[in-house]
Coordinates of C-alpha atoms and ligand atoms in Angstrom, one line a residue:
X1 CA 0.0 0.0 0.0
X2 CA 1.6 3.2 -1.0
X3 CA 1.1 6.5 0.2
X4 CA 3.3 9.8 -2.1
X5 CA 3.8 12.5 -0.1
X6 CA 3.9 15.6 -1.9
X7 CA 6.6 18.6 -1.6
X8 CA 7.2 21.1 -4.1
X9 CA 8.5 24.7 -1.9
X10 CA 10.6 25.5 0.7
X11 CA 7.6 25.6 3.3
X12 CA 6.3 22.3 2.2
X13 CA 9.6 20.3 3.4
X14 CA 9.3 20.8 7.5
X15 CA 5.3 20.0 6.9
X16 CA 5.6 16.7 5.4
X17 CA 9.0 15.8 7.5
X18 CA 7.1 15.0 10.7
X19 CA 4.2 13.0 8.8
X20 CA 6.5 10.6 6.7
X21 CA 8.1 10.3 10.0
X22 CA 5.2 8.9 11.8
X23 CA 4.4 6.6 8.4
X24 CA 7.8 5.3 8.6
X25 CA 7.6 4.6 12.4
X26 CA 4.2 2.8 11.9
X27 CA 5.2 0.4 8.9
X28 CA 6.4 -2.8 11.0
X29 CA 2.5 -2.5 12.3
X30 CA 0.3 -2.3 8.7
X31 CA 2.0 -2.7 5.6
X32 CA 2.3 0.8 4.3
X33 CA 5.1 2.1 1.6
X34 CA 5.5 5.9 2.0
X35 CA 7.0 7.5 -0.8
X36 CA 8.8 11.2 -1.1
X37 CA 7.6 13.1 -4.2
X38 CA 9.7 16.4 -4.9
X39 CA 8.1 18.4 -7.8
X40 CA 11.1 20.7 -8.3
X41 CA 9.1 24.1 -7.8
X42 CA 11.7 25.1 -5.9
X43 CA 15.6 23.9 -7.1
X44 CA 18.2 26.5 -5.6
X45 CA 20.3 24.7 -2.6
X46 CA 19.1 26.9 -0.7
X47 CA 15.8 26.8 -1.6
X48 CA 15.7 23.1 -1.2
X49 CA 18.4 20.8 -0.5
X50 CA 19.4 22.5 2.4
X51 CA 16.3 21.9 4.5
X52 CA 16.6 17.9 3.8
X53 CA 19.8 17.9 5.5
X54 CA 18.6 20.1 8.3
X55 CA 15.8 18.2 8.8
X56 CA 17.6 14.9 8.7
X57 CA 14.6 14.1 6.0
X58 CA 15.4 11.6 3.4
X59 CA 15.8 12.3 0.0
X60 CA 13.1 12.3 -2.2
X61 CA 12.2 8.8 -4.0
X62 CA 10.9 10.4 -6.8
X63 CA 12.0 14.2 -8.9
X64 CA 9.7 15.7 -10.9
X65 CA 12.3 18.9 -11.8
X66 CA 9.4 21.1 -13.0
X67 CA 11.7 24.1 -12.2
X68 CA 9.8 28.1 -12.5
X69 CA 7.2 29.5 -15.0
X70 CA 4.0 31.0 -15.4
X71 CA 1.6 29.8 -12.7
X72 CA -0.1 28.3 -15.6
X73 CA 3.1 26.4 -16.6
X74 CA 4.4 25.3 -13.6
X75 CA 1.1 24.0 -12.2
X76 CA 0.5 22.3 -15.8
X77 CA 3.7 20.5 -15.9
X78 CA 3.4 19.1 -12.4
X79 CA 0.2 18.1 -13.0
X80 CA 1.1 16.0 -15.7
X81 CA 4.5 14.6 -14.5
X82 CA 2.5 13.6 -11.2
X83 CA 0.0 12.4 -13.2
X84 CA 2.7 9.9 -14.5
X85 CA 3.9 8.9 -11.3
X86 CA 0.3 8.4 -10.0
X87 CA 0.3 5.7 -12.9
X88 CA 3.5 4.1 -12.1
X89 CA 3.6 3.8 -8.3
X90 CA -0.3 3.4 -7.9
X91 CA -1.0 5.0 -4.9
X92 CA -3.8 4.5 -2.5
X93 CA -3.3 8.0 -0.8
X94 CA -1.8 11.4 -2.0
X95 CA -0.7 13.5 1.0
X96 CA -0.2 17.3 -0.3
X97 CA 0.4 20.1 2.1
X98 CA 0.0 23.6 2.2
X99 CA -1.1 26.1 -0.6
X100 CA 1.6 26.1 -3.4
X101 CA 0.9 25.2 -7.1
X102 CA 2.0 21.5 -6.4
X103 CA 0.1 21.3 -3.7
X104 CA -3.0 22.3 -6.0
X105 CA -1.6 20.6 -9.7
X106 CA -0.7 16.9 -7.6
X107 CA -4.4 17.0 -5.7
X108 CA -5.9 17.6 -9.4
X109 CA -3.9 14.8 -11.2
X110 CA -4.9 12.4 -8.0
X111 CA -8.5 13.2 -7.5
X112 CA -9.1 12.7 -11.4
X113 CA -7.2 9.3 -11.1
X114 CA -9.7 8.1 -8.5
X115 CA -7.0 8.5 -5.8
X116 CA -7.4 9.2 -2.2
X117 CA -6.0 12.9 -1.8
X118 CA -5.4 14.0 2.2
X119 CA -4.8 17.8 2.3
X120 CA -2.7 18.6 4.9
X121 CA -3.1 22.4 6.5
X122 CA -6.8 22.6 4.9
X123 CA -9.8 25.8 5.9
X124 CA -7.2 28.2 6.2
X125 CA -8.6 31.5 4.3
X126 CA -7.4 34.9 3.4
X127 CA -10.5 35.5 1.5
X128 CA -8.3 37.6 -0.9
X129 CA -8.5 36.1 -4.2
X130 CA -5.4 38.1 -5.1
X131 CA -3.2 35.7 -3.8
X132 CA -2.6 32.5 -5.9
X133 CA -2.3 30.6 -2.7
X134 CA -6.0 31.7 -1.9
X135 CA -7.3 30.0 -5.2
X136 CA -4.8 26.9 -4.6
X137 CA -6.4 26.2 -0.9
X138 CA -9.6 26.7 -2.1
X139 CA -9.6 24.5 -5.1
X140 CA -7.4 21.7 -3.3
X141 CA -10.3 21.5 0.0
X142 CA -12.9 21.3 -2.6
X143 CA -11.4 17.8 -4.3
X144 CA -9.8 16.4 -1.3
X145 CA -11.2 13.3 1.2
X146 CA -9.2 14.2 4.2
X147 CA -8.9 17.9 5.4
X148 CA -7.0 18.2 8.4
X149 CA -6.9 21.3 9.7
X150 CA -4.5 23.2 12.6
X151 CA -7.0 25.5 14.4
X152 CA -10.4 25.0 14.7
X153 CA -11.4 28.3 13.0
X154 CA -9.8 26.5 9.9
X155 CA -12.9 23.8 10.5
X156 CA -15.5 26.4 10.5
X157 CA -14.5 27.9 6.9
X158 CA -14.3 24.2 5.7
X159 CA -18.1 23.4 7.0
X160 CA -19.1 27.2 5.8
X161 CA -18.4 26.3 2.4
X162 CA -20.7 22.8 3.0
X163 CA -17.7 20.5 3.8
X164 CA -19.3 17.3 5.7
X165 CA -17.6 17.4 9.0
X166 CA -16.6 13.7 8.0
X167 CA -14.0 14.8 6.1
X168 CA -12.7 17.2 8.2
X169 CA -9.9 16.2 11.1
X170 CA -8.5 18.3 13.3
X171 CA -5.1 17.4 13.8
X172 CA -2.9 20.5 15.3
X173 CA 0.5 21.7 13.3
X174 CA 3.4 19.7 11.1
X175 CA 5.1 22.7 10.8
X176 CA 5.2 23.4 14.9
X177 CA 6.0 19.3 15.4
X178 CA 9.5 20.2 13.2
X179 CA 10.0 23.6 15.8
X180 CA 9.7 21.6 18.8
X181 CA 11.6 18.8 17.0
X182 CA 14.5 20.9 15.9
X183 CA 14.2 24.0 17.9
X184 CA 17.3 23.0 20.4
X185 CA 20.0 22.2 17.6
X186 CA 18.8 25.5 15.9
X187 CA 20.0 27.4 18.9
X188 CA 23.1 26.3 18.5
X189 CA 24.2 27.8 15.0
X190 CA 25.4 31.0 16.1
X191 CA 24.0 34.0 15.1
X192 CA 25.2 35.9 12.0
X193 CA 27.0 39.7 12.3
X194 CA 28.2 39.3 15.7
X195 CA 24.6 39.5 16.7
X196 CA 23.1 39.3 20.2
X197 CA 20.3 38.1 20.9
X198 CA 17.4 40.3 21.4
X199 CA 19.1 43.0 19.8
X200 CA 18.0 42.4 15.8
X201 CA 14.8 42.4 14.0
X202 CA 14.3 39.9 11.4
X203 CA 12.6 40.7 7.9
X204 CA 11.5 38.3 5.3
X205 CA 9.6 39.3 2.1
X206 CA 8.2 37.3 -1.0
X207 CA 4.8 38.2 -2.0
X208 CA 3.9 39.1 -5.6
X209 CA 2.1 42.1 -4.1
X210 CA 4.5 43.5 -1.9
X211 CA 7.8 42.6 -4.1
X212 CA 7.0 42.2 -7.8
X213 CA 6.3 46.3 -8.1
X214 CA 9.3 48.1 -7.6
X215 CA 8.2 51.4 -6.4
X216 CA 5.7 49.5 -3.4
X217 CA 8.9 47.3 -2.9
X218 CA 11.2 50.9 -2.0
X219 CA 8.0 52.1 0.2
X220 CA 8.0 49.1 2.4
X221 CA 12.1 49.1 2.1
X222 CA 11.9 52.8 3.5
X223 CA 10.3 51.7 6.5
X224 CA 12.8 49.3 7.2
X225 CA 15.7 52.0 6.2
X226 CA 13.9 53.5 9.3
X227 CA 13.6 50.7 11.9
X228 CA 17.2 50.3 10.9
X229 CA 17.9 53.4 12.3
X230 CA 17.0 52.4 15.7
X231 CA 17.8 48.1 15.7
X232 CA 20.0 46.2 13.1
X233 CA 17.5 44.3 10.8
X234 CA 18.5 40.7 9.4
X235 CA 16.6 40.3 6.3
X236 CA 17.6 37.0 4.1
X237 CA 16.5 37.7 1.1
X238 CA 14.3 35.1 -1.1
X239 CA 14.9 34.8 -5.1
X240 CA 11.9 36.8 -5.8
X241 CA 12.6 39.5 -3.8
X242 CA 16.7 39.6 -4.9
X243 CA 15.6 40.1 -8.5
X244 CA 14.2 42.7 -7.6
X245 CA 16.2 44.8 -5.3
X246 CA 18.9 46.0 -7.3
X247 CA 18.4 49.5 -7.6
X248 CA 16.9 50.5 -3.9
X249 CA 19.0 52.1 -1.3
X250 CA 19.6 50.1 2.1
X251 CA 20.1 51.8 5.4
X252 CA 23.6 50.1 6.4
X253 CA 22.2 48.4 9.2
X254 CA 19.5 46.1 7.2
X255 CA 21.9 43.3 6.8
X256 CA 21.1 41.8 3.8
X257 CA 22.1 37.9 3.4
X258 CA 21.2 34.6 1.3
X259 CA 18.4 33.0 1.8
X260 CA 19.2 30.3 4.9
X261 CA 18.8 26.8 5.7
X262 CA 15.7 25.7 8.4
X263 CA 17.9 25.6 11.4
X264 CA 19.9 29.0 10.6
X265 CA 16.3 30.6 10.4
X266 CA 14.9 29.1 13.2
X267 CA 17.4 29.9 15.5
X268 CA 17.7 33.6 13.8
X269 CA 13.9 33.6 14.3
X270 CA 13.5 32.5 17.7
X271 CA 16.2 34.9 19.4
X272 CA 15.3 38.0 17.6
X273 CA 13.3 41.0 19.3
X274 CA 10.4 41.1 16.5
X275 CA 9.9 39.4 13.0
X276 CA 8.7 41.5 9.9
X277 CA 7.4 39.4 7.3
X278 CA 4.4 38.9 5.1
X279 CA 4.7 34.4 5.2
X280 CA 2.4 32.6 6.3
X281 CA 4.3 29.8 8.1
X282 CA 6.7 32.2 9.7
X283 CA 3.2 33.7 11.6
X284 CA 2.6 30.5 13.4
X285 CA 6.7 29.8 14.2
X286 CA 6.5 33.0 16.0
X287 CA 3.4 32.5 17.9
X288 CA 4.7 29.7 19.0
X289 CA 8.1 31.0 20.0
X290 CA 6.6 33.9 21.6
X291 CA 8.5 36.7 19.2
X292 CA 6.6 39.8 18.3
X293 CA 5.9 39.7 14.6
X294 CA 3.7 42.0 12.3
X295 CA 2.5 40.6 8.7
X296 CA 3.3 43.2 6.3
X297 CA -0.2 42.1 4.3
X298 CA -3.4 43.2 4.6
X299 CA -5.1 39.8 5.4
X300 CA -3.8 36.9 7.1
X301 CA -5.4 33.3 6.5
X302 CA -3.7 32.3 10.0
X303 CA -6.0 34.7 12.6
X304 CA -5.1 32.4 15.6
X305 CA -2.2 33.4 15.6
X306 CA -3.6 37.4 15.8
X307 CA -6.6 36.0 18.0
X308 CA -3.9 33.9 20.7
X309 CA -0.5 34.7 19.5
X310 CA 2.2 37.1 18.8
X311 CA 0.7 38.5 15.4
X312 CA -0.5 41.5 14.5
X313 CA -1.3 42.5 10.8
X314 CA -0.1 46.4 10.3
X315 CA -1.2 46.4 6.4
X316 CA 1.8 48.1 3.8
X317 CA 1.8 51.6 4.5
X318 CA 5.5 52.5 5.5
X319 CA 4.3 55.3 8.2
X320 CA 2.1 52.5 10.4
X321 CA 5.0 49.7 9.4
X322 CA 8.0 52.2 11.2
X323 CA 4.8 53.2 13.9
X324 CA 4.2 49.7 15.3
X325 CA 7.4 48.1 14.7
X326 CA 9.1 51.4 17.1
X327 CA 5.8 50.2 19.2
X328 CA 7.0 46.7 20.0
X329 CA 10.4 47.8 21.3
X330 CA 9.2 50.5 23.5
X331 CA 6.6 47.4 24.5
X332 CA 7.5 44.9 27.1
X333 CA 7.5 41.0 26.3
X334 CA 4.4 39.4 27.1
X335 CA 3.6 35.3 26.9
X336 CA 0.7 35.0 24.6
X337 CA -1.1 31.5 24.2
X338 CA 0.1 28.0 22.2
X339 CA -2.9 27.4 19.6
X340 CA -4.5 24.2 21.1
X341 CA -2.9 20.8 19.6
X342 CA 0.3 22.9 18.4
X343 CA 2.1 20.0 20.6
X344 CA 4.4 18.1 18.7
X345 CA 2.1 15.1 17.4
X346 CA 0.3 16.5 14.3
X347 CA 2.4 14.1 12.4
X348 CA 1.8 10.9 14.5
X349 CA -2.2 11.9 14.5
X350 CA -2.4 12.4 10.7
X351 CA -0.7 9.1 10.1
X352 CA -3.3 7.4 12.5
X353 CA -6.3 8.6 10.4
X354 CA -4.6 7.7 7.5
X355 CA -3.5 3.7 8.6
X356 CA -6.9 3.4 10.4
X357 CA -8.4 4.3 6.8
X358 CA -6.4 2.0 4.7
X359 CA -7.0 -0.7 6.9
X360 CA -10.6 -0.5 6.9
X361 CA -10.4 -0.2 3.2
X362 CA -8.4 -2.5 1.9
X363 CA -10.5 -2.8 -2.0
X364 CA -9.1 1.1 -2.6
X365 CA -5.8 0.3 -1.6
X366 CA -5.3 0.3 -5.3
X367 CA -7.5 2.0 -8.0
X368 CA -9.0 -1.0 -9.9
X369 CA -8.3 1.6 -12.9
X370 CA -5.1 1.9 -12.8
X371 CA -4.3 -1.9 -12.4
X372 CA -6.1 -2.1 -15.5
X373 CA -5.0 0.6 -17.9
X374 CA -2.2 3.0 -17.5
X375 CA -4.0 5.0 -20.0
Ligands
UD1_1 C1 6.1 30.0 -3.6 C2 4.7 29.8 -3.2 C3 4.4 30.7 -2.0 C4 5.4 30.3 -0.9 C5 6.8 30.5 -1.4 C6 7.9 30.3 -0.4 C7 3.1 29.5 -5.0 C8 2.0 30.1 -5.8 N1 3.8 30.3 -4.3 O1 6.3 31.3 -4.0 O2 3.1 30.4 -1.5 O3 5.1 31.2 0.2 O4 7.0 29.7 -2.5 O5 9.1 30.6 -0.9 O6 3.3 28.3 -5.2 N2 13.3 30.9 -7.8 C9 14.6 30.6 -7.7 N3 15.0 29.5 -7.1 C10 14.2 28.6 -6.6 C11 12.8 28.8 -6.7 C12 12.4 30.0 -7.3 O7 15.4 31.4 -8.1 O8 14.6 27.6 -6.0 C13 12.8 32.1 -8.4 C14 12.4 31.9 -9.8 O9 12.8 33.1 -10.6 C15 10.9 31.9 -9.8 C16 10.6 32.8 -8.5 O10 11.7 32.6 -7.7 O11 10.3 32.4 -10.9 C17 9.4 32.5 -7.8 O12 9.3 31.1 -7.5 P1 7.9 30.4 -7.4 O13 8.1 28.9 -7.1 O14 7.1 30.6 -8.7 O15 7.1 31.1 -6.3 P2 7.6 31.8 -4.9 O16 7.6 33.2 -5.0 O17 8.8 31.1 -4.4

């Protein structure tokens, strides 16, 4: 019985880690074959290969290589080079996490196979249709059997939109089981600069919206110019972003560096004295490390971690960036909440839904279809 596990981008690879994991530490119990799919979405070392070896994740059994395009292209030529391996390996159940276009083009190529497709991290909504990864969550929940959600406010989108609560399992956070899992070896790598900790802020930026124009990217830049004036600010800088950057001015204090591997963030992450960014994942990491951080976006499809966390959403007007980010360091530290089932076992509890399904099911292990024709 085999089970891919999808991951295309640099957040996928600490979301699936914990989950193939648990699959692996289940198999001498229920004959299960988990398999690593990489799609290639993202290729740069740093992008990708870094976080395997950080992670101590295997290697992926299977490449796809699709590499960067259009949205149109990319998610087309995943679709179809999954579509390939669906036919070849015959899976009985496609995991896919997150909102990326692999996550969306694998879940399409599955569902229309007649395969099982788990969504892992499903309900969350932006409700900005401006985003690609709004349309990718949206259309991924829509076609997949298992939804398993991180907060229950994920749940309640899912049954607005007439999900059966059958398919919908709230499971808690892969991403927070590879924190807790990892979060004492990342505190080791020492900080970059000479920094101490406490005494930096931390910026990441990738969005279309706030980096593919380059006047909006200088605006948002000029804030920083002006934190920087006041605490040195880390900011590793993703492909995107870099190729974009050329020509603006930085304030010699933002420290600009590579993007880094998933322990040289973490441990960056978790000792600075507030996070600017507009990722998603990085919203919950520092809710759950109890770091000040404002999402430089108007919307956040994460509000737990607004409603119990560390979060606050300050928009992308420079003047109310510099305002609330001067804010948090005239602010004391205060311990804000840990999202209920953010515990380290979201991996072990998705594998048990999983197992307790393909045992019951045996017939579907296989799509009779696919035994049949690999047309
Ligand atoms: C993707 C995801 C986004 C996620 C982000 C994390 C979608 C729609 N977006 O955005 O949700 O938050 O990953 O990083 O799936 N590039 C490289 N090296 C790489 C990968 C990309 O140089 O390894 C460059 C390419 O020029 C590429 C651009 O970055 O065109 C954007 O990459 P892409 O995968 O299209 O989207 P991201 O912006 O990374």
């Amino acid at each position: 019985m085999r089970v891919l596990l999808v991951a295309g981008a640099r957040p996928n690879f600490m979301k699936v880690a914990p989950i193939l994991e648990a699959l692996h530490a289940r198999r001498s119990g229920f004959p299960v074959q988990p398999l690593l799919v990489h799609t290639g979405q993202h290729y740069d070392t740093q992008m990708s290969d870094n976080f395997f070896r950080d992670l101590g994740m295997q290697m992926p059994d299977i490449h796809l290589g699709v590499g960067s395009g259009s949205h149109a292209e990319q998610t087309a030529r995943v679709m179809v080079a999954f579509e390939n391996t669906c036919i070849e390996h015959k899976p009985a159940c496609v995991v896919v996490v997150g909102d990326v276009n692999s996550t969306l083009a694998c879940a399409i190529s599955a569902k229309k196979l007649g395969i099982q497709v788990a969504h892992v991290e499903a309900g969350l909504r932006s409700f900005d249709m401006n985003m690609p990864e709004e349309i990718n969550r949206l259309c991924t929940d829509a076609i997949s059997d298992f939804l398993f959600t991180t907060d229950q406010l994920a749940g309640e989108n899912l049954v607005a939109e007439g999900c059966s609560i059958e398919r919908i399992y709230f499971v808690g956070n892969t991403m927070i089981d590879s924190l807790q899992k990892h979060l004492h070896r990342a505190l080791s790598v020492s900080l970059p600069f000479g920094l101490a900790a406490g005494k930096y802020a931390l910026l990441t930026l990738h969005r279309p919206s706030n980096v593919d124009d380059p006047v909006g990217l200088q605006h948002l830049l000029g804030a920083i110019n002006g934190l920087a004036e006041h605490i040195p600010v880390v900011f590793p800088v993703h492909p995107r972003t870099a190729q974009r950057m050329a020509k603006i001015r930085l304030h010699e204090d933002v420290r600009v560096i590579e993007p880094l591997g998933y322990l040289a963030f973490l441990g960056l992450m978790a000792q600075a004295r507030m996070v600017l960014t507009d990722s998603g994942g990085i919203q919950e990491e520092t809710t759950v490390l109890n770091i000040p951080c404002l999402t430089l976006r108007n919307n956040t499809e994460r509000p737990i971690t607004c409603k119990q966390g560390t979060n606050t959403v300050v928009g992308t007007d420079p003047s109310n960036i510099l305002r609330s980010a001067l804010q948090v360091l005239a602010a004391p530290l205060l311990q804000t909440h840990i999202p209920e089932k953010w515990d380290g076992h979201a991996g072990e509890r998705i594998a048990d839904v999983l197992l307790d399904w393909l045992s019951l099911n045996p017939a579907v292990t296989v799509p009779q279809h696919l035994e049949q024709s690999p047309q």
